[in-house]
N, CA, C and O atoms as a Tinker XYZ file with bonds, in Angstrom:
   336  protein
     1  N      0.815000   -1.192000    0.000000    73     2
     2  CA     0.000000    0.000000    0.000000    64     1     3
     3  C      0.865000    1.266000    0.000000    63     2     4     5
     4  O      0.516000    2.266000   -0.627000    81     3
     5  N      1.984000    1.210000    0.702000    73     3     6
     6  CA     2.871000    2.368000    0.792000    64     5     7
     7  C      3.404000    2.760000   -0.582000    63     6     8     9
     8  O      3.540000    3.947000   -0.880000    81     7
     9  N      3.705000    1.777000   -1.414000    73     7    10
    10  CA     4.229000    2.095000   -2.751000    64     9    11
    11  C      3.155000    2.756000   -3.613000    63    10    12    13
    12  O      3.461000    3.612000   -4.443000    81    11
    13  N      1.897000    2.360000   -3.415000    73    11    14
    14  CA     0.811000    2.999000   -4.162000    64    13    15
    15  C      0.674000    4.463000   -3.762000    63    14    16    17
    16  O      0.429000    5.322000   -4.608000    81    15
    17  N      0.831000    4.742000   -2.487000    73    15    18
    18  CA     0.754000    6.124000   -2.013000    64    17    19
    19  C      1.901000    6.938000   -2.606000    63    18    20    21
    20  O      1.703000    8.078000   -3.024000    81    19
    21  N      3.098000    6.355000   -2.643000    73    19    22
    22  CA     4.244000    7.070000   -3.217000    64    21    23
    23  C      4.051000    7.321000   -4.718000    63    22    24    25
    24  O      4.373000    8.401000   -5.212000    81    23
    25  N      3.534000    6.337000   -5.431000    73    23    26
    26  CA     3.269000    6.521000   -6.857000    64    25    27
    27  C      2.204000    7.595000   -7.081000    63    26    28    29
    28  O      2.324000    8.427000   -7.980000    81    27
    29  N      1.164000    7.561000   -6.250000    73    27    30
    30  CA     0.111000    8.563000   -6.347000    64    29    31
    31  C      0.677000    9.948000   -6.038000    63    30    32    33
    32  O      0.353000   10.921000   -6.719000    81    31
    33  N      1.516000   10.034000   -5.016000    73    31    34
    34  CA     2.143000   11.308000   -4.662000    64    33    35
    35  C      3.010000   11.837000   -5.786000    63    34    36    37
    36  O      3.020000   13.039000   -6.053000    81    35
    37  N      3.737000   10.952000   -6.447000    73    35    38
    38  CA     4.572000   11.356000   -7.578000    64    37    39
    39  C      3.711000   11.875000   -8.727000    63    38    40    41
    40  O      4.036000   12.887000   -9.349000    81    39
    41  N      2.617000   11.175000   -9.002000    73    39    42
    42  CA     1.713000   11.614000  -10.069000    64    41    43
    43  C      1.106000   12.973000   -9.746000    63    42    44    45
    44  O      1.005000   13.837000  -10.617000    81    43
    45  N      0.706000   13.159000   -8.500000    73    43    46
    46  CA     0.136000   14.450000   -8.092000    64    45    47
    47  C      1.188000   15.550000   -8.202000    63    46    48    49
    48  O      0.882000   16.660000   -8.638000    81    47
    49  N      2.413000   15.250000   -7.812000    73    47    50
    50  CA     3.493000   16.229000   -7.893000    64    49    51
    51  C      3.756000   16.636000   -9.341000    63    50    52    53
    52  O      3.921000   17.820000   -9.633000    81    51
    53  N      3.795000   15.673000  -10.235000    73    51    54
    54  CA     4.002000   15.975000  -11.657000    64    53    55
    55  C      2.859000   16.814000  -12.223000    63    54    56    57
    56  O      3.084000   17.777000  -12.955000    81    55
    57  N      1.637000   16.435000  -11.873000    73    55    58
    58  CA     0.476000   17.188000  -12.361000    64    57    59
    59  C      0.484000   18.607000  -11.802000    63    58    60    61
    60  O      0.195000   19.561000  -12.525000    81    59
    61  N      0.813000   18.750000  -10.526000    73    59    62
    62  CA     0.855000   20.079000   -9.910000    64    61    63
    63  C      1.948000   20.925000  -10.549000    63    62    64    65
    64  O      1.761000   22.124000  -10.755000    81    63
    65  N      3.076000   20.321000  -10.862000    73    63    66
    66  CA     4.155000   21.039000  -11.535000    64    65    67
    67  C      3.747000   21.524000  -12.907000    63    66    68    69
    68  O      4.073000   22.643000  -13.302000    81    67
    69  N      3.035000   20.681000  -13.632000    73    67    70
    70  CA     2.572000   21.051000  -14.968000    64    69    71
    71  C      1.574000   22.205000  -14.882000    63    70    72    73
    72  O      1.659000   23.172000  -15.638000    81    71
    73  N      0.625000   22.089000  -13.948000    73    71    74
    74  CA    -0.371000   23.152000  -13.773000    64    73    75
    75  C      0.316000   24.445000  -13.337000    63    74    76    77
    76  O     -0.029000   25.523000  -13.819000    81    75
    77  N      1.280000   24.341000  -12.433000    73    75    78
    78  CA     2.005000   25.523000  -11.981000    64    77    79
    79  C      2.749000   26.207000  -13.111000    63    78    80    81
    80  O      2.754000   27.435000  -13.204000    81    79
    81  N      3.374000   25.422000  -13.967000    73    79    82
    82  CA     4.092000   25.972000  -15.114000    64    81    83
    83  C      3.136000   26.711000  -16.050000    63    82    84    85
    84  O      3.430000   27.815000  -16.508000    81    83
    85  N      2.008000   26.100000  -16.324000    73    83    86
    86  CA     1.017000   26.744000  -17.194000    64    85    87
    87  C      0.481000   28.026000  -16.561000    63    86    88    89
    88  O      0.272000   29.025000  -17.250000    81    87
    89  N      0.259000   27.992000  -15.249000    73    87    90
    90  CA    -0.254000   29.158000  -14.551000    64    89    91
    91  C      0.747000   30.315000  -14.584000    63    90    92    93
    92  O      0.377000   31.453000  -14.874000    81    91
    93  N      2.008000   30.021000  -14.287000    73    91    94
    94  CA     3.040000   31.065000  -14.316000    64    93    95
    95  C      3.183000   31.624000  -15.727000    63    94    96    97
    96  O      3.305000   32.837000  -15.899000    81    95
    97  N      3.170000   30.766000  -16.729000    73    95    98
    98  CA     3.288000   31.233000  -18.120000    64    97    99
    99  C      2.113000   32.124000  -18.510000    63    98   100   101
   100  O      2.295000   33.140000  -19.180000    81    99
   101  N      0.911000   31.744000  -18.090000    73    99   102
   102  CA    -0.278000   32.534000  -18.409000    64   101   103
   103  C     -0.234000   33.891000  -17.717000    63   102   104   105
   104  O     -0.535000   34.915000  -18.328000    81   103
   105  N      0.143000   33.895000  -16.438000    73   103   106
   106  CA     0.240000   35.155000  -15.703000    64   105   107
   107  C      1.314000   36.046000  -16.319000    63   106   108   109
   108  O      1.128000   37.256000  -16.446000    81   107
   109  N      2.437000   35.442000  -16.699000    73   107   110
   110  CA     3.522000   36.209000  -17.328000    64   109   111
   111  C      3.037000   36.873000  -18.614000    63   110   112   113
   112  O      3.296000   38.052000  -18.854000    81   111
   113  N      2.331000   36.097000  -19.434000    73   111   114
   114  CA     1.864000   36.643000  -20.713000    64   113   115
   115  C      0.868000   37.770000  -20.496000    63   114   116   117
   116  O      0.899000   38.772000  -21.209000    81   115
   117  N     -0.022000   37.613000  -19.508000    73   115   118
   118  CA    -0.998000   38.676000  -19.244000    64   117   119
   119  C     -0.329000   39.910000  -18.647000    63   118   120   121
   120  O     -0.729000   41.037000  -18.939000    81   119
   121  N      0.681000   39.703000  -17.818000    73   119   122
   122  CA     1.339000   40.834000  -17.155000    64   121   123
   123  C      2.264000   41.598000  -18.102000    63   122   124   125
   124  O      2.331000   42.826000  -18.047000    81   123
   125  N      2.979000   40.873000  -18.973000    73   123   126
   126  CA     3.976000   41.530000  -19.826000    64   125   127
   127  C      3.523000   41.686000  -21.275000    63   126   128   129
   128  O      4.034000   42.537000  -22.002000    81   127
   129  N      2.572000   40.870000  -21.688000    73   127   130
   130  CA     2.148000   40.896000  -23.085000    64   129   131
   131  C      3.040000   40.059000  -23.989000    63   130   132   133
   132  O      2.795000   39.959000  -25.192000    81   131
   133  N      4.085000   39.453000  -23.406000    73   131   134
   134  CA     5.023000   38.633000  -24.177000    64   133   135
   135  C      4.949000   37.184000  -23.726000    63   134   136   137
   136  O      4.499000   36.879000  -22.621000    81   135
   137  N      5.400000   36.300000  -24.602000    73   135   138
   138  CA     5.534000   34.904000  -24.205000    64   137   139
   139  C      6.652000   34.780000  -23.176000    63   138   140   141
   140  O      7.590000   35.577000  -23.194000    81   139
   141  N      6.572000   33.801000  -22.283000    73   139   142
   142  CA     7.642000   33.651000  -21.292000    64   141   143
   143  C      8.945000   33.199000  -21.948000    63   142   144   145
   144  O      8.917000   32.486000  -22.951000    81   143
   145  N     10.084000   33.607000  -21.388000    73   143   146
   146  CA    11.379000   33.205000  -21.955000    64   145   147
   147  C     11.753000   31.791000  -21.531000    63   146   148   149
   148  O     12.506000   31.601000  -20.576000    81   147
   149  N     11.226000   30.807000  -22.241000    73   147   150
   150  CA    11.494000   29.401000  -21.935000    64   149   151
   151  C     12.123000   28.732000  -23.146000    63   150   152   153
   152  O     12.269000   29.347000  -24.203000    81   151
   153  N     12.492000   27.476000  -22.985000    73   151   154
   154  CA    13.047000   26.726000  -24.114000    64   153   155
   155  C     12.035000   26.576000  -25.242000    63   154   156   157
   156  O     12.412000   26.432000  -26.405000    81   155
   157  N     10.763000   26.610000  -24.900000    73   155   158
   158  CA     9.726000   26.504000  -25.925000    64   157   159
   159  C      9.622000   27.787000  -26.751000    63   158   160   161
   160  O      9.071000   27.776000  -27.852000    81   159
   161  N     10.146000   28.881000  -26.222000    73   159   162
   162  CA    10.107000   30.176000  -26.908000    64   161   163
   163  C     11.513000   30.751000  -26.997000    63   162   164   165
   164  O     11.820000   31.719000  -26.301000    81   163
   165  N     12.374000   30.182000  -27.833000    73   163   166
   166  CA    13.772000   30.627000  -27.866000    64   165   167
   167  C     13.950000   32.091000  -28.245000    63   166   168   169
   168  O     14.909000   32.723000  -27.802000    81   167
   169  N     13.058000   32.641000  -29.045000    73   167   170
   170  CA    13.203000   34.043000  -29.424000    64   169   171
   171  C     13.008000   34.971000  -28.220000    63   170   172   173
   172  O     13.544000   36.080000  -28.198000    81   171
   173  N     12.249000   34.523000  -27.228000    73   171   174
   174  CA    12.038000   35.325000  -26.030000    64   173   175
   175  C     13.254000   35.287000  -25.101000    63   174   176   177
   176  O     13.404000   36.150000  -24.235000    81   175
   177  N     14.113000   34.294000  -25.281000    73   175   178
   178  CA    15.306000   34.207000  -24.445000    64   177   179
   179  C     16.323000   35.287000  -24.789000    63   178   180   181
   180  O     17.288000   35.490000  -24.052000    81   179
   181  N     16.114000   35.971000  -25.890000    73   179   182
   182  CA    17.016000   37.054000  -26.288000    64   181   183
   183  C     16.586000   38.388000  -25.693000    63   182   184   185
   184  O     17.182000   39.424000  -25.990000    81   183
   185  N     15.557000   38.367000  -24.858000    73   183   186
   186  CA    15.077000   39.584000  -24.204000    64   185   187
   187  C     16.138000   40.133000  -23.261000    63   186   188   189
   188  O     17.210000   39.547000  -23.111000    81   187
   189  N     15.839000   41.242000  -22.637000    73   187   190
   190  CA    16.755000   41.848000  -21.668000    64   189   191
   191  C     17.001000   40.870000  -20.524000    63   190   192   193
   192  O     16.108000   40.127000  -20.116000    81   191
   193  N     18.206000   40.888000  -20.027000    73   191   194
   194  CA    18.611000   39.961000  -18.974000    64   193   195
   195  C     17.713000   40.068000  -17.739000    63   194   196   197
   196  O     17.391000   39.052000  -17.123000    81   195
   197  N     17.312000   41.264000  -17.379000    73   195   198
   198  CA    16.447000   41.453000  -16.217000    64   197   199
   199  C     15.121000   40.727000  -16.354000    63   198   200   201
   200  O     14.612000   40.151000  -15.393000    81   199
   201  N     14.570000   40.762000  -17.556000    73   199   202
   202  CA    13.292000   40.092000  -17.812000    64   201   203
   203  C     13.442000   38.574000  -17.700000    63   202   204   205
   204  O     12.596000   37.898000  -17.115000    81   203
   205  N     14.511000   38.057000  -18.259000    73   203   206
   206  CA    14.762000   36.615000  -18.212000    64   205   207
   207  C     15.009000   36.175000  -16.768000    63   206   208   209
   208  O     14.486000   35.148000  -16.335000    81   207
   209  N     15.798000   36.942000  -16.027000    73   207   210
   210  CA    16.075000   36.607000  -14.630000    64   209   211
   211  C     14.821000   36.689000  -13.774000    63   210   212   213
   212  O     14.616000   35.858000  -12.889000    81   211
   213  N     13.991000   37.674000  -14.029000    73   211   214
   214  CA    12.736000   37.798000  -13.284000    64   213   215
   215  C     11.860000   36.579000  -13.508000    63   214   216   217
   216  O     11.292000   36.030000  -12.564000    81   215
   217  N     11.752000   36.156000  -14.759000    73   215   218
   218  CA    10.952000   34.963000  -15.035000    64   217   219
   219  C     11.551000   33.740000  -14.359000    63   218   220   221
   220  O     10.817000   32.903000  -13.833000    81   219
   221  N     12.871000   33.626000  -14.367000    73   219   222
   222  CA    13.530000   32.481000  -13.732000    64   221   223
   223  C     13.251000   32.456000  -12.228000    63   222   224   225
   224  O     12.994000   31.393000  -11.661000    81   223
   225  N     13.302000   33.607000  -11.590000    73   223   226
   226  CA    13.039000   33.675000  -10.150000    64   225   227
   227  C     11.581000   33.323000   -9.851000    63   226   228   229
   228  O     11.305000   32.547000   -8.937000    81   227
   229  N     10.661000   33.886000  -10.611000    73   227   230
   230  CA     9.233000   33.622000  -10.382000    64   229   231
   231  C      8.908000   32.155000  -10.614000    63   230   232   233
   232  O      8.226000   31.534000   -9.798000    81   231
   233  N      9.389000   31.597000  -11.714000    73   231   234
   234  CA     9.070000   30.197000  -12.001000    64   233   235
   235  C      9.775000   29.257000  -11.029000    63   234   236   237
   236  O      9.208000   28.232000  -10.652000    81   235
   237  N     10.995000   29.583000  -10.616000    73   235   238
   238  CA    11.701000   28.751000   -9.638000    64   237   239
   239  C     11.034000   28.782000   -8.279000    63   238   240   241
   240  O     10.915000   27.754000   -7.612000    81   239
   241  N     10.599000   29.965000   -7.867000    73   239   242
   242  CA     9.918000   30.078000   -6.575000    64   241   243
   243  C      8.596000   29.321000   -6.586000    63   242   244   245
   244  O      8.260000   28.649000   -5.612000    81   243
   245  N      7.852000   29.422000   -7.670000    73   243   246
   246  CA     6.579000   28.702000   -7.730000    64   245   247
   247  C      6.817000   27.199000   -7.749000    63   246   248   249
   248  O      6.046000   26.449000   -7.151000    81   247
   249  N      7.862000   26.750000   -8.421000    73   247   250
   250  CA     8.176000   25.316000   -8.435000    64   249   251
   251  C      8.554000   24.832000   -7.039000    63   250   252   253
   252  O      8.165000   23.733000   -6.644000    81   251
   253  N      9.303000   25.630000   -6.291000    73   251   254
   254  CA     9.690000   25.250000   -4.935000    64   253   255
   255  C      8.476000   25.155000   -4.022000    63   254   256   257
   256  O      8.375000   24.234000   -3.212000    81   255
   257  N      7.558000   26.101000   -4.150000    73   255   258
   258  CA     6.341000   26.073000   -3.335000    64   257   259
   259  C      5.498000   24.852000   -3.680000    63   258   260   261
   260  O      5.001000   24.164000   -2.788000    81   259
   261  N      5.338000   24.586000   -4.959000    73   259   262
   262  CA     4.552000   23.424000   -5.384000    64   261   263
   263  C      5.176000   22.138000   -4.855000    63   262   264   265
   264  O      4.467000   21.258000   -4.368000    81   263
   265  N      6.486000   22.028000   -4.947000    73   263   266
   266  CA     7.172000   20.838000   -4.461000    64   265   267
   267  C      6.984000   20.672000   -2.957000    63   266   268   269
   268  O      6.709000   19.567000   -2.489000    81   267
   269  N      7.126000   21.740000   -2.203000    73   267   270
   270  CA     6.968000   21.666000   -0.752000    64   269   271
   271  C      5.544000   21.273000   -0.362000    63   270   272   273
   272  O      5.344000   20.446000    0.529000    81   271
   273  N      4.567000   21.863000   -1.025000    73   271   274
   274  CA     3.170000   21.569000   -0.706000    64   273   275
   275  C      2.824000   20.129000   -1.051000    63   274   276   277
   276  O      2.173000   19.448000   -0.258000    81   275
   277  N      3.245000   19.654000   -2.213000    73   275   278
   278  CA     2.909000   18.278000   -2.588000    64   277   279
   279  C      3.638000   17.262000   -1.715000    63   278   280   281
   280  O      3.076000   16.213000   -1.400000    81   279
   281  N      4.882000   17.551000   -1.314000    73   279   282
   282  CA     5.588000   16.639000   -0.405000    64   281   283
   283  C      4.899000   16.583000    0.941000    63   282   284   285
   284  O      4.738000   15.507000    1.516000    81   283
   285  N      4.491000   17.736000    1.447000    73   283   286
   286  CA     3.782000   17.772000    2.730000    64   285   287
   287  C      2.460000   17.014000    2.642000    63   286   288   289
   288  O      2.108000   16.262000    3.550000    81   287
   289  N      1.733000   17.215000    1.547000    73   287   290
   290  CA     0.454000   16.535000    1.359000    64   289   291
   291  C      0.664000   15.022000    1.259000    63   290   292   293
   292  O     -0.084000   14.252000    1.861000    81   291
   293  N      1.678000   14.596000    0.504000    73   291   294
   294  CA     1.963000   13.174000    0.353000    64   293   295
   295  C      2.366000   12.561000    1.687000    63   294   296   297
   296  O      1.940000   11.452000    2.011000    81   295
   297  N      3.174000   13.263000    2.457000    73   295   298
   298  CA     3.586000   12.769000    3.771000    64   297   299
   299  C      2.368000   12.600000    4.679000    63   298   300   301
   300  O      2.272000   11.614000    5.410000    81   299
   301  N      1.448000   13.545000    4.639000    73   299   302
   302  CA     0.213000   13.440000    5.423000    64   301   303
   303  C     -0.633000   12.255000    4.977000    63   302   304   305
   304  O     -1.231000   11.561000    5.799000    81   303
   305  N     -0.675000   12.034000    3.675000    73   303   306
   306  CA    -1.426000   10.894000    3.153000    64   305   307
   307  C     -0.792000    9.577000    3.591000    63   306   308   309
   308  O     -1.502000    8.638000    3.950000    81   307
   309  N      0.530000    9.504000    3.562000    73   307   310
   310  CA     1.233000    8.301000    4.032000    64   309   311
   311  C      0.946000    8.037000    5.505000    63   310   312   313
   312  O      0.743000    6.888000    5.899000    81   311
   313  N      0.926000    9.088000    6.320000    73   311   314
   314  CA     0.632000    8.940000    7.732000    64   313   315
   315  C     -0.777000    8.405000    7.950000    63   314   316   317
   316  O     -0.992000    7.553000    8.813000    81   315
   317  N     -1.730000    8.897000    7.178000    73   315   318
   318  CA    -3.104000    8.417000    7.291000    64   317   319
   319  C     -3.218000    6.950000    6.894000    63   318   320   321
   320  O     -3.949000    6.187000    7.526000    81   319
   321  N     -2.496000    6.555000    5.846000    73   319   322
   322  CA    -2.545000    5.165000    5.390000    64   321   323
   323  C     -1.931000    4.257000    6.446000    63   322   324   325
   324  O     -2.458000    3.179000    6.721000    81   323
   325  N     -0.816000    4.687000    7.042000    73   323   326
   326  CA    -0.164000    3.880000    8.097000    64   325   327
   327  C     -1.053000    3.745000    9.327000    63   326   328   329
   328  O     -1.027000    2.713000    9.998000    81   327
   329  N     -1.837000    4.770000    9.627000    73   327   330
   330  CA    -2.685000    4.762000   10.811000    64   329   331
   331  C     -3.836000    3.774000   10.681000    63   330   332   333
   332  O     -4.382000    3.318000   11.686000    81   331
   333  N     -4.204000    3.446000    9.462000    73   331   334
   334  CA    -5.341000    2.534000    9.264000    64   333   335
   335  C     -4.899000    1.138000    9.113000    63   334   336
   336  O     -5.727000    0.244000    8.939000    81   335
């Protein structure tokens, strides 16, 4: 049962990361009017360094928060499964 919880936690973490990435990209586009400077948009990577660094900080911070929240949630789920 523990392995199923870990697999489920991994799937939730991946899904949350994907949703977070889409959310940050959407907010970036609405706030700046430009596509985010990612590997999917190489022409945007030629923007001013400040803009690229700002996007890197925002996306990195959101990824860290998502990772922390999903790990905490998964740990809580594991504790509940062990208790039963």
